[in-house]
Coordinates of N, CA and C in Angstrom, one line a residue:
X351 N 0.8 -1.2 0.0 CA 0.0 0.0 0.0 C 0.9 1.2 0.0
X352 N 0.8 2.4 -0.9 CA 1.4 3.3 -0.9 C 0.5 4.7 -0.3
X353 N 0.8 5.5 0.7 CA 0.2 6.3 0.7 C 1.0 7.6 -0.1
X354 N 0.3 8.4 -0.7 CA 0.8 9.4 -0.9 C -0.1 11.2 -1.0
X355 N 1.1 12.1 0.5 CA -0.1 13.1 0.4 C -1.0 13.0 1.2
X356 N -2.3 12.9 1.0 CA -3.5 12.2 2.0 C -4.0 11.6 1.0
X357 N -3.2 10.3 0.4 CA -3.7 9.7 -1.1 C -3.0 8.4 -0.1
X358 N -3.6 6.8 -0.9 CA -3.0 5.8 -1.0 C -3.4 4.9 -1.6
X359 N -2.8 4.0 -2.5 CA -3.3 2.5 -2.6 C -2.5 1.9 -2.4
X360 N -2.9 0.2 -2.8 CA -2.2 -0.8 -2.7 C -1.5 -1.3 -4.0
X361 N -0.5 -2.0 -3.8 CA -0.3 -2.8 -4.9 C -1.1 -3.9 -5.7
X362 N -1.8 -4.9 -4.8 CA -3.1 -5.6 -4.8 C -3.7 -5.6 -5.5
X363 N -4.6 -4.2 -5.2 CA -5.4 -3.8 -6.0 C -5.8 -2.4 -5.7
X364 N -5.8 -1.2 -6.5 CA -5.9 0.3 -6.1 C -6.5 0.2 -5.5
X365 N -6.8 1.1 -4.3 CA -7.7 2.0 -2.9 C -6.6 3.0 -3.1
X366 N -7.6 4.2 -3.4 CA -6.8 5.7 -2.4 C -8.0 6.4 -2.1
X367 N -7.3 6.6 -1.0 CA -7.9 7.1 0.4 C -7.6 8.6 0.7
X368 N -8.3 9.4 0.9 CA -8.0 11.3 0.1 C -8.6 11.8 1.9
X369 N -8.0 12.2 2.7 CA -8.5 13.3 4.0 C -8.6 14.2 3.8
X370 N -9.2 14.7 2.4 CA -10.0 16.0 2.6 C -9.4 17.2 1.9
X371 N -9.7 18.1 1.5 CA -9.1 19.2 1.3 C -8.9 18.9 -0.3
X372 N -9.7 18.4 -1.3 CA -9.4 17.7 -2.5 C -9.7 19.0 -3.5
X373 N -9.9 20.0 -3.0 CA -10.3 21.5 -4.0 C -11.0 21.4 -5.1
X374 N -11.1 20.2 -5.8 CA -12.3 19.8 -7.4 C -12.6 18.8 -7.3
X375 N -14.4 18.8 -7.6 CA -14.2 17.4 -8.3 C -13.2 16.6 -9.5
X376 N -12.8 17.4 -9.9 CA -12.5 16.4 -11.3 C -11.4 15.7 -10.6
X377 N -10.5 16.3 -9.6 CA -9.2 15.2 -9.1 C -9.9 13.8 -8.8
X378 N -10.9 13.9 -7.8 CA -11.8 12.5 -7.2 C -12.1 11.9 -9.0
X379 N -12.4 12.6 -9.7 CA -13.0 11.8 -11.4 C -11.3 10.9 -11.5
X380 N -10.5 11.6 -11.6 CA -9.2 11.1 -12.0 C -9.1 10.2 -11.1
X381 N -8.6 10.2 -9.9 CA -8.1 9.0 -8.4 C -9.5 7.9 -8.6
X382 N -10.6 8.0 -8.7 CA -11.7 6.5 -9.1 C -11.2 6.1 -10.0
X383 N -10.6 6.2 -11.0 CA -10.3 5.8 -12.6 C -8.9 4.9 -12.3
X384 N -8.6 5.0 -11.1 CA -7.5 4.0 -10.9 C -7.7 2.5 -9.3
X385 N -8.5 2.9 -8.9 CA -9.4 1.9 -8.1 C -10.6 2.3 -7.9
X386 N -10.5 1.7 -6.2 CA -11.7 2.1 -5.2 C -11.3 3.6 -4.1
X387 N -12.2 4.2 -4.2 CA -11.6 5.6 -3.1 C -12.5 5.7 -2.4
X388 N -11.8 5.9 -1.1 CA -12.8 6.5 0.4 C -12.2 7.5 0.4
X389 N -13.5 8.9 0.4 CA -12.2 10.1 1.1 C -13.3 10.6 2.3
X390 N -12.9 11.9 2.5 CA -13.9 12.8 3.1 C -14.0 14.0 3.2
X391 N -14.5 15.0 3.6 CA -14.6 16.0 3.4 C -13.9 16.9 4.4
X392 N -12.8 18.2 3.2 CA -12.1 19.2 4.2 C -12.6 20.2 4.3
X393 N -11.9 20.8 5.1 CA -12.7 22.5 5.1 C -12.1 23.0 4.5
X394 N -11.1 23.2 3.4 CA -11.4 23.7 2.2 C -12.0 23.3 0.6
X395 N -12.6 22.4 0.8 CA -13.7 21.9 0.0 C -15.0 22.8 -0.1
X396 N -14.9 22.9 -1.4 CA -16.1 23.8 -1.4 C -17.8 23.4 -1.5
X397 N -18.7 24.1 -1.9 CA -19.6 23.4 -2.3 C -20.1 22.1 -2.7
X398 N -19.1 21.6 -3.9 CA -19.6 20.5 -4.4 C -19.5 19.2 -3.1
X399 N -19.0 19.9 -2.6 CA -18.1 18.2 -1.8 C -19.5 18.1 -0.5
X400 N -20.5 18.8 -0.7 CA -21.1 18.6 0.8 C -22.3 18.0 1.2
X401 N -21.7 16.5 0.2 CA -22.1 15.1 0.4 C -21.4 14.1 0.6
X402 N -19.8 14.8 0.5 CA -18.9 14.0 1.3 C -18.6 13.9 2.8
X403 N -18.5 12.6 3.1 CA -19.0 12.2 5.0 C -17.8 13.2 5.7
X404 N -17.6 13.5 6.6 CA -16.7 13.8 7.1 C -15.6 12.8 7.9
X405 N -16.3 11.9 8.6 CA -15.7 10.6 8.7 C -16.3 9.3 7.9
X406 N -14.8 8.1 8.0 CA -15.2 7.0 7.4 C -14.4 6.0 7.9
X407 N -15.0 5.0 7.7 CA -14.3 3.6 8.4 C -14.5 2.3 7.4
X408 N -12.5 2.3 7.3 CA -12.7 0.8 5.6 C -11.6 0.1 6.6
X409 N -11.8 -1.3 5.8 CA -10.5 -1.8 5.8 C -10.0 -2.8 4.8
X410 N -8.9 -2.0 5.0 CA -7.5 -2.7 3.6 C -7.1 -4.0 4.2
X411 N -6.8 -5.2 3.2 CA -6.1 -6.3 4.3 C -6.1 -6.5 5.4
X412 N -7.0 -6.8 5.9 CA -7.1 -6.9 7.3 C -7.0 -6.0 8.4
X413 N -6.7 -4.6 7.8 CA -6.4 -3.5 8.5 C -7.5 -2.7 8.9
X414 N -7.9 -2.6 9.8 CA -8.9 -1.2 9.8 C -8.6 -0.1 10.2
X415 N -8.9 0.9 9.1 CA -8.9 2.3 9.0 C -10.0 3.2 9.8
X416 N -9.4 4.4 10.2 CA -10.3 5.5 10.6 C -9.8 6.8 9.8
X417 N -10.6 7.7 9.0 CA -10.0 8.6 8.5 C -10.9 9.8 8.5
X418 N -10.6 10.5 9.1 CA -11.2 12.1 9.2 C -10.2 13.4 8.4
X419 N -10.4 14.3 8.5 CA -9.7 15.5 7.9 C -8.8 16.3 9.2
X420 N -9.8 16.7 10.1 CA -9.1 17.3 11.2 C -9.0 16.3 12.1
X421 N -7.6 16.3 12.6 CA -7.4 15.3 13.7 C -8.4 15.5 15.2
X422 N -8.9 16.9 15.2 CA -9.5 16.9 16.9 C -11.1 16.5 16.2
X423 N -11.2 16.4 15.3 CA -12.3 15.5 14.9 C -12.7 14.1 14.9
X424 N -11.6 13.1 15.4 CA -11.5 12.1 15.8 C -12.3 11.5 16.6
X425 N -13.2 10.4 16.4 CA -14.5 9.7 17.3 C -13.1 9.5 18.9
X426 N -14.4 9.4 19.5 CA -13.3 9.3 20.7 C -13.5 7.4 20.9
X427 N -14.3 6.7 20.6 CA -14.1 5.2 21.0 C -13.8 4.7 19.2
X428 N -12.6 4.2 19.1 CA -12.1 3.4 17.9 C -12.0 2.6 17.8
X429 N -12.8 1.9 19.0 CA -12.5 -0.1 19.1 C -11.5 -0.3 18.2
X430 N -11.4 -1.4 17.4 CA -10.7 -2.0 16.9 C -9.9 -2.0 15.7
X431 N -9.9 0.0 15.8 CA -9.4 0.8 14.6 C -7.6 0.4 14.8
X432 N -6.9 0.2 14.1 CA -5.4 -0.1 13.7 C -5.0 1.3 13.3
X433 N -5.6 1.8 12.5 CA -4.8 3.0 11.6 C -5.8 4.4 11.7
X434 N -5.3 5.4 12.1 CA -5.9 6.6 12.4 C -5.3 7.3 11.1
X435 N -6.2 7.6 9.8 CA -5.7 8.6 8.8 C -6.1 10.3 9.3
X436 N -5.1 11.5 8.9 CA -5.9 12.5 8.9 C -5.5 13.2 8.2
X437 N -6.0 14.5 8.2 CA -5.4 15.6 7.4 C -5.0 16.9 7.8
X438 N -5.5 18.1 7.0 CA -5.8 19.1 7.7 C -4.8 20.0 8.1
X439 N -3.2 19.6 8.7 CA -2.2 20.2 9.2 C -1.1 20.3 7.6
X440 N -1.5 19.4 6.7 CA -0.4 19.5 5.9 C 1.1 19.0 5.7
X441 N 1.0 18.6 7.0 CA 2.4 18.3 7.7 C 2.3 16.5 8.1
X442 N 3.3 15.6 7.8 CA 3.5 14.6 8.0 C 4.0 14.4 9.9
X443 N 2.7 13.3 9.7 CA 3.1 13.1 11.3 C 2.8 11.4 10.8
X444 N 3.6 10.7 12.3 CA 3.3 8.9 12.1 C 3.6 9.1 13.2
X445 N 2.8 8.5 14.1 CA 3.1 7.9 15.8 C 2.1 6.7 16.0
X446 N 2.7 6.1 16.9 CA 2.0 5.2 17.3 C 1.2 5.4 18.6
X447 N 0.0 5.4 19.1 CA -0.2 5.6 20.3 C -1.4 4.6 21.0
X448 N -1.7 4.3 21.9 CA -2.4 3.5 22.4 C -2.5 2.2 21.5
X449 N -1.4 1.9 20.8 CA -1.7 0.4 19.9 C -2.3 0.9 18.6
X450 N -2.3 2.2 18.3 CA -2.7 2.2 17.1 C -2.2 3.5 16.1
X451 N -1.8 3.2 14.5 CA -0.6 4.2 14.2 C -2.2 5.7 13.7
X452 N -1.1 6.6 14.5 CA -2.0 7.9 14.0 C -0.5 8.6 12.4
X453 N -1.9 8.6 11.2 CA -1.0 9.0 10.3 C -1.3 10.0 9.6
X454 N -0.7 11.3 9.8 CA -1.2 12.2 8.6 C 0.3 12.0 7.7
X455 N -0.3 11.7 6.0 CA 0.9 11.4 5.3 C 1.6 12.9 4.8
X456 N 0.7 14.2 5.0 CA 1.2 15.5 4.5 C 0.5 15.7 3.6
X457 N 1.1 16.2 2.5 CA 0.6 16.9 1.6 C 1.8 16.6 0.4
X458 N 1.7 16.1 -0.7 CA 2.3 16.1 -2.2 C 1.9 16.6 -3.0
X459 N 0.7 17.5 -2.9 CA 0.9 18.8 -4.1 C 2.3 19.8 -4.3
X460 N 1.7 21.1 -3.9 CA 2.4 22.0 -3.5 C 2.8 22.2 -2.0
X461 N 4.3 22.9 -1.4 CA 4.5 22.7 -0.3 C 3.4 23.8 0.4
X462 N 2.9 23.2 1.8 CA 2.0 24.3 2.5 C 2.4 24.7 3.8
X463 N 2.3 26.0 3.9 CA 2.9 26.4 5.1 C 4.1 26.0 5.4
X464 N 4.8 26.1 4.3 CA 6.5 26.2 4.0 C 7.4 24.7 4.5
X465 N 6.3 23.8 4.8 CA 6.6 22.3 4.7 C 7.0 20.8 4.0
X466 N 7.4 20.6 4.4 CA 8.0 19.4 3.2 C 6.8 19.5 2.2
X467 N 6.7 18.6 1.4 CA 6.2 17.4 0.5 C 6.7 16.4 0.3
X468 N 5.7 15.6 0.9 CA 5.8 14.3 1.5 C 4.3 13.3 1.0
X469 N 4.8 12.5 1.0 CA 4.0 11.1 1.3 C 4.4 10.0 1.9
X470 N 3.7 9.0 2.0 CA 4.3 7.8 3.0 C 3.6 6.6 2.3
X471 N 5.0 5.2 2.2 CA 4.8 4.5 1.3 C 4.1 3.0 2.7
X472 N 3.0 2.5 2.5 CA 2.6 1.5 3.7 C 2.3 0.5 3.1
X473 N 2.8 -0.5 3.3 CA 2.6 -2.0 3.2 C 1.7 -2.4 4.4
X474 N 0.6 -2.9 3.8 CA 0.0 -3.7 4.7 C -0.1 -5.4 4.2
X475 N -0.5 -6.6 5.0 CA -0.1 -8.0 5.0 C -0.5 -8.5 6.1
X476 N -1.6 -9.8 5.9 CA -2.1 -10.7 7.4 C -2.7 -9.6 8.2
X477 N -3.6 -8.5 8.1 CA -3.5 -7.6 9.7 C -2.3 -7.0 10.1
X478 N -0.9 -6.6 9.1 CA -0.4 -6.1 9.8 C 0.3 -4.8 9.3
X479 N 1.2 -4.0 9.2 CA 1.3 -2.9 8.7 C 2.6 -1.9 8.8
X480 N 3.3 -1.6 7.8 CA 4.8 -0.7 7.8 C 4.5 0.4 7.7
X481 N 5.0 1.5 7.7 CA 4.8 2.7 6.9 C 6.1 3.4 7.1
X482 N 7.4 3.8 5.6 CA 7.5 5.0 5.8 C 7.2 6.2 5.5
X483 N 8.3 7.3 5.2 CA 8.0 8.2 5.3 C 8.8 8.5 3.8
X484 N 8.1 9.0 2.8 CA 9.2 9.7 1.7 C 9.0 11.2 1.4
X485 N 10.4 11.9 1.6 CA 10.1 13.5 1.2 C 10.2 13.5 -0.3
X486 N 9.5 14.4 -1.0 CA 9.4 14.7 -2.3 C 10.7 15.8 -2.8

């Protein structure tokens, strides 16, 4: 699974996964035309997007995902969420915390708020899961 940005799929079979802030529809027309996509909706998303959920819950290989846009938007009970996606800051973060990885992969457009560009490449396999980190 590669994440890249607040984008990812697998090698498998495409999934990319978008936290928000996608500024057009037509990028979401392009990212479906290569798998399956979950995204959800940022606050800079305009109009069109405001029938995108703001949270969602999938899972890749055995993995279960949580993905919102702003991190303090986070459900507070994740039962048996593995992977915390977010967005929103721009900025790559990966920690692990209570048993489960919190990942914002950044941003690979343009740099924002004078930040890398970045994405993060994640292998998932059996339930289980790598991630690093690649600057652009």
């Amino acid at each position: 699974m590669v994440f890249y940005g607040q984008k990812f799929w697998t090698y498998y079979s495409p999934v990319t996964a978008f936290a928000g802030d996608v500024d057009r529809p037509e990028l979401l027309d392009t990212i479906r035309s290569l798998g399956a996509l979950y995204v959800v909706r940022g606050n800079n998303d305009g109009y069109w997007a405001q029938n995108l959920r703001r949270s969602l819950n999938f899972t890749v290989g055995n993995v279960k995902f949580f993905m919102v846009h702003d991190r303090k938007d986070v459900a507070w009970e994740l039962g048996d969420t593995q992977v915390v996606i977010f967005g929103h800051s721009h900025q790559y973060f990966a920690k692990e915390i209570d048993g489960r990885l919190w990942l914002n992969p950044g941003s690979c457009g343009r740099s924002r708020f004078g930040g890398d560009v970045t994405m993060a490449v994640m292998t998932v396999e059996n339930g289980s899961w790598q991630v690093e980190k690649i600057v652009l």
